[in-house]
Amino acid sequence: MSDLIQHLTDQTFTEAVAHGYTVVDFWAPWCAPCRELAPITETLAAEFKGKIGFAKLNVDDFTPLSEQYDVLSMPTLVIFKDGQPLDRIVGSLPIDQLRTRLQQAI
């Protein structure tokens, strides 16, 4: 994985989403759609570098955080602005649809 996507923990989550726009990918290693989404988020992280930060949170390792943000199915992408959830995308969408949603968010 590239250095464009930060792996979050319960210790780093709050600071990671505190400023600007951040997309957090709530995922699990056993989730096939999550694995399909991974290269797409890598591409988008490169395209939006400097505008949107990208991060991943393993819901198996940090269940309380996923529950806090009502993540009921995976993958779920939550778009944060200055620490507050702005939008969420549930499921694996084609890259063009994800790109459009991100452009609309910012």
PDB file of C-alpha atoms in Angstrom:
ATOM      1  CA  MET A   1       0.000   0.000   0.000  1.00  0.00           C
ATOM      2  CA  SER A   2       1.147   3.494  -0.741  1.00  0.00           C
ATOM      3  CA  ASP A   3       1.868   6.283   1.701  1.00  0.00           C
ATOM      4  CA  LEU A   4      -1.194   8.148   0.376  1.00  0.00           C
ATOM      5  CA  ILE A   5      -3.559   6.236   2.665  1.00  0.00           C
ATOM      6  CA  GLN A   6      -3.067   6.337   6.424  1.00  0.00           C
ATOM      7  CA  HIS A   7      -3.964   3.307   8.546  1.00  0.00           C
ATOM      8  CA  LEU A   8      -5.926   4.579  11.527  1.00  0.00           C
ATOM      9  CA  THR A   9      -6.274   3.334  15.082  1.00  0.00           C
ATOM     10  CA  ASP A  10      -8.478   4.496  17.908  1.00  0.00           C
ATOM     11  CA  GLN A  11      -5.473   6.593  18.988  1.00  0.00           C
ATOM     12  CA  THR A  12      -4.946   8.347  15.631  1.00  0.00           C
ATOM     13  CA  PHE A  13      -8.508   8.639  14.326  1.00  0.00           C
ATOM     14  CA  THR A  14      -9.572  11.971  15.838  1.00  0.00           C
ATOM     15  CA  GLU A  15      -6.435  13.828  14.774  1.00  0.00           C
ATOM     16  CA  ALA A  16      -6.530  12.313  11.275  1.00  0.00           C
ATOM     17  CA  VAL A  17     -10.025  13.636  10.525  1.00  0.00           C
ATOM     18  CA  ALA A  18      -9.745  16.903  12.482  1.00  0.00           C
ATOM     19  CA  HIS A  19      -8.704  19.268   9.681  1.00  0.00           C
ATOM     20  CA  GLY A  20      -9.910  19.655   6.128  1.00  0.00           C
ATOM     21  CA  TYR A  21     -11.470  16.845   4.139  1.00  0.00           C
ATOM     22  CA  THR A  22     -10.716  13.215   4.961  1.00  0.00           C
ATOM     23  CA  VAL A  23     -12.222  10.037   3.526  1.00  0.00           C
ATOM     24  CA  VAL A  24     -12.156   7.131   5.964  1.00  0.00           C
ATOM     25  CA  ASP A  25     -12.594   3.680   4.480  1.00  0.00           C
ATOM     26  CA  PHE A  26     -14.176   1.442   7.133  1.00  0.00           C
ATOM     27  CA  TRP A  27     -13.115  -2.021   5.981  1.00  0.00           C
ATOM     28  CA  ALA A  28     -12.268  -5.565   7.064  1.00  0.00           C
ATOM     29  CA  PRO A  29      -9.663  -7.968   5.656  1.00  0.00           C
ATOM     30  CA  TRP A  30     -12.283 -10.678   4.999  1.00  0.00           C
ATOM     31  CA  CYS A  31     -14.581  -8.308   3.056  1.00  0.00           C
ATOM     32  CA  ALA A  32     -14.305  -9.019  -0.701  1.00  0.00           C
ATOM     33  CA  PRO A  33     -15.895  -5.696  -1.798  1.00  0.00           C
ATOM     34  CA  CYS A  34     -13.429  -3.915   0.515  1.00  0.00           C
ATOM     35  CA  ARG A  35     -10.534  -5.571  -1.303  1.00  0.00           C
ATOM     36  CA  GLU A  36     -12.072  -4.562  -4.647  1.00  0.00           C
ATOM     37  CA  LEU A  37     -12.343  -0.962  -3.462  1.00  0.00           C
ATOM     38  CA  ALA A  38      -8.722  -0.724  -2.258  1.00  0.00           C
ATOM     39  CA  PRO A  39      -7.074   0.028  -5.643  1.00  0.00           C
ATOM     40  CA  ILE A  40      -9.842   2.518  -6.419  1.00  0.00           C
ATOM     41  CA  THR A  41      -9.208   4.458  -3.207  1.00  0.00           C
ATOM     42  CA  GLU A  42      -5.471   4.366  -3.993  1.00  0.00           C
ATOM     43  CA  THR A  43      -6.148   5.986  -7.364  1.00  0.00           C
ATOM     44  CA  LEU A  44      -8.478   8.594  -5.873  1.00  0.00           C
ATOM     45  CA  ALA A  45      -5.999   9.363  -3.082  1.00  0.00           C
ATOM     46  CA  ALA A  46      -3.425  10.194  -5.756  1.00  0.00           C
ATOM     47  CA  GLU A  47      -5.924  12.269  -7.780  1.00  0.00           C
ATOM     48  CA  PHE A  48      -7.127  14.274  -4.775  1.00  0.00           C
ATOM     49  CA  LYS A  49      -3.726  14.604  -3.070  1.00  0.00           C
ATOM     50  CA  GLY A  50      -3.543  17.959  -1.325  1.00  0.00           C
ATOM     51  CA  LYS A  51      -7.339  18.341  -1.353  1.00  0.00           C
ATOM     52  CA  ILE A  52      -8.613  15.254   0.486  1.00  0.00           C
ATOM     53  CA  GLY A  53      -6.804  12.969   2.899  1.00  0.00           C
ATOM     54  CA  PHE A  54      -7.506   9.234   2.709  1.00  0.00           C
ATOM     55  CA  ALA A  55      -7.420   6.753   5.557  1.00  0.00           C
ATOM     56  CA  LYS A  56      -8.517   3.210   6.410  1.00  0.00           C
ATOM     57  CA  LEU A  57      -9.902   1.810   9.641  1.00  0.00           C
ATOM     58  CA  ASN A  58     -10.115  -1.944  10.203  1.00  0.00           C
ATOM     59  CA  VAL A  59     -13.535  -2.435  11.823  1.00  0.00           C
ATOM     60  CA  ASP A  60     -12.506  -5.780  13.332  1.00  0.00           C
ATOM     61  CA  ASP A  61      -9.703  -4.114  15.270  1.00  0.00           C
ATOM     62  CA  PHE A  62     -11.618  -0.954  16.225  1.00  0.00           C
ATOM     63  CA  THR A  63     -15.270  -1.957  16.562  1.00  0.00           C
ATOM     64  CA  PRO A  64     -16.275   0.909  18.913  1.00  0.00           C
ATOM     65  CA  LEU A  65     -15.247   3.497  16.296  1.00  0.00           C
ATOM     66  CA  SER A  66     -17.198   1.748  13.552  1.00  0.00           C
ATOM     67  CA  GLU A  67     -20.222   1.608  15.850  1.00  0.00           C
ATOM     68  CA  GLN A  68     -19.813   5.298  16.715  1.00  0.00           C
ATOM     69  CA  TYR A  69     -20.157   6.156  13.020  1.00  0.00           C
ATOM     70  CA  ASP A  70     -23.000   3.672  12.394  1.00  0.00           C
ATOM     71  CA  VAL A  71     -21.015   1.487  10.022  1.00  0.00           C
ATOM     72  CA  LEU A  72     -23.360  -1.430   9.468  1.00  0.00           C
ATOM     73  CA  SER A  73     -22.040  -2.809   6.193  1.00  0.00           C
ATOM     74  CA  MET A  74     -18.751  -2.673   4.387  1.00  0.00           C
ATOM     75  CA  PRO A  75     -17.145  -1.059   2.714  1.00  0.00           C
ATOM     76  CA  THR A  76     -18.362   2.265   4.040  1.00  0.00           C
ATOM     77  CA  LEU A  77     -16.555   5.450   3.119  1.00  0.00           C
ATOM     78  CA  VAL A  78     -17.253   8.375   5.424  1.00  0.00           C
ATOM     79  CA  ILE A  79     -16.250  11.820   4.203  1.00  0.00           C
ATOM     80  CA  PHE A  80     -15.250  14.089   7.082  1.00  0.00           C
ATOM     81  CA  LYS A  81     -14.820  17.853   7.021  1.00  0.00           C
ATOM     82  CA  ASP A  82     -12.988  19.328  10.002  1.00  0.00           C
ATOM     83  CA  GLY A  83     -13.819  16.305  12.160  1.00  0.00           C
ATOM     84  CA  GLN A  84     -17.528  16.091  11.326  1.00  0.00           C
ATOM     85  CA  PRO A  85     -19.089  13.443   9.057  1.00  0.00           C
ATOM     86  CA  LEU A  86     -20.239  15.169   5.885  1.00  0.00           C
ATOM     87  CA  ASP A  87     -21.319  12.265   3.667  1.00  0.00           C
ATOM     88  CA  ARG A  88     -21.140   8.489   3.496  1.00  0.00           C
ATOM     89  CA  ILE A  89     -20.876   6.042   0.651  1.00  0.00           C
ATOM     90  CA  VAL A  90     -21.898   2.467   1.387  1.00  0.00           C
ATOM     91  CA  GLY A  91     -20.751  -0.332  -0.886  1.00  0.00           C
ATOM     92  CA  SER A  92     -18.247  -0.510  -3.671  1.00  0.00           C
ATOM     93  CA  LEU A  93     -19.059   1.999  -6.408  1.00  0.00           C
ATOM     94  CA  PRO A  94     -17.305   2.450  -9.762  1.00  0.00           C
ATOM     95  CA  ILE A  95     -14.452   4.946  -9.662  1.00  0.00           C
ATOM     96  CA  ASP A  96     -16.326   7.539 -11.763  1.00  0.00           C
ATOM     97  CA  GLN A  97     -19.235   7.604  -9.298  1.00  0.00           C
ATOM     98  CA  LEU A  98     -16.879   7.871  -6.324  1.00  0.00           C
ATOM     99  CA  ARG A  99     -14.921  10.672  -7.996  1.00  0.00           C
ATOM    100  CA  THR A 100     -18.155  12.594  -8.603  1.00  0.00           C
ATOM    101  CA  ARG A 101     -19.307  12.159  -4.993  1.00  0.00           C
ATOM    102  CA  LEU A 102     -15.948  13.414  -3.722  1.00  0.00           C
ATOM    103  CA  GLN A 103     -15.980  16.412  -6.053  1.00  0.00           C
ATOM    104  CA  GLN A 104     -19.495  17.264  -4.844  1.00  0.00           C
ATOM    105  CA  ALA A 105     -18.400  16.986  -1.197  1.00  0.00           C
ATOM    106  CA  ILE A 106     -15.595  19.482  -1.550  1.00  0.00           C
TER     107      ILE A 106
END
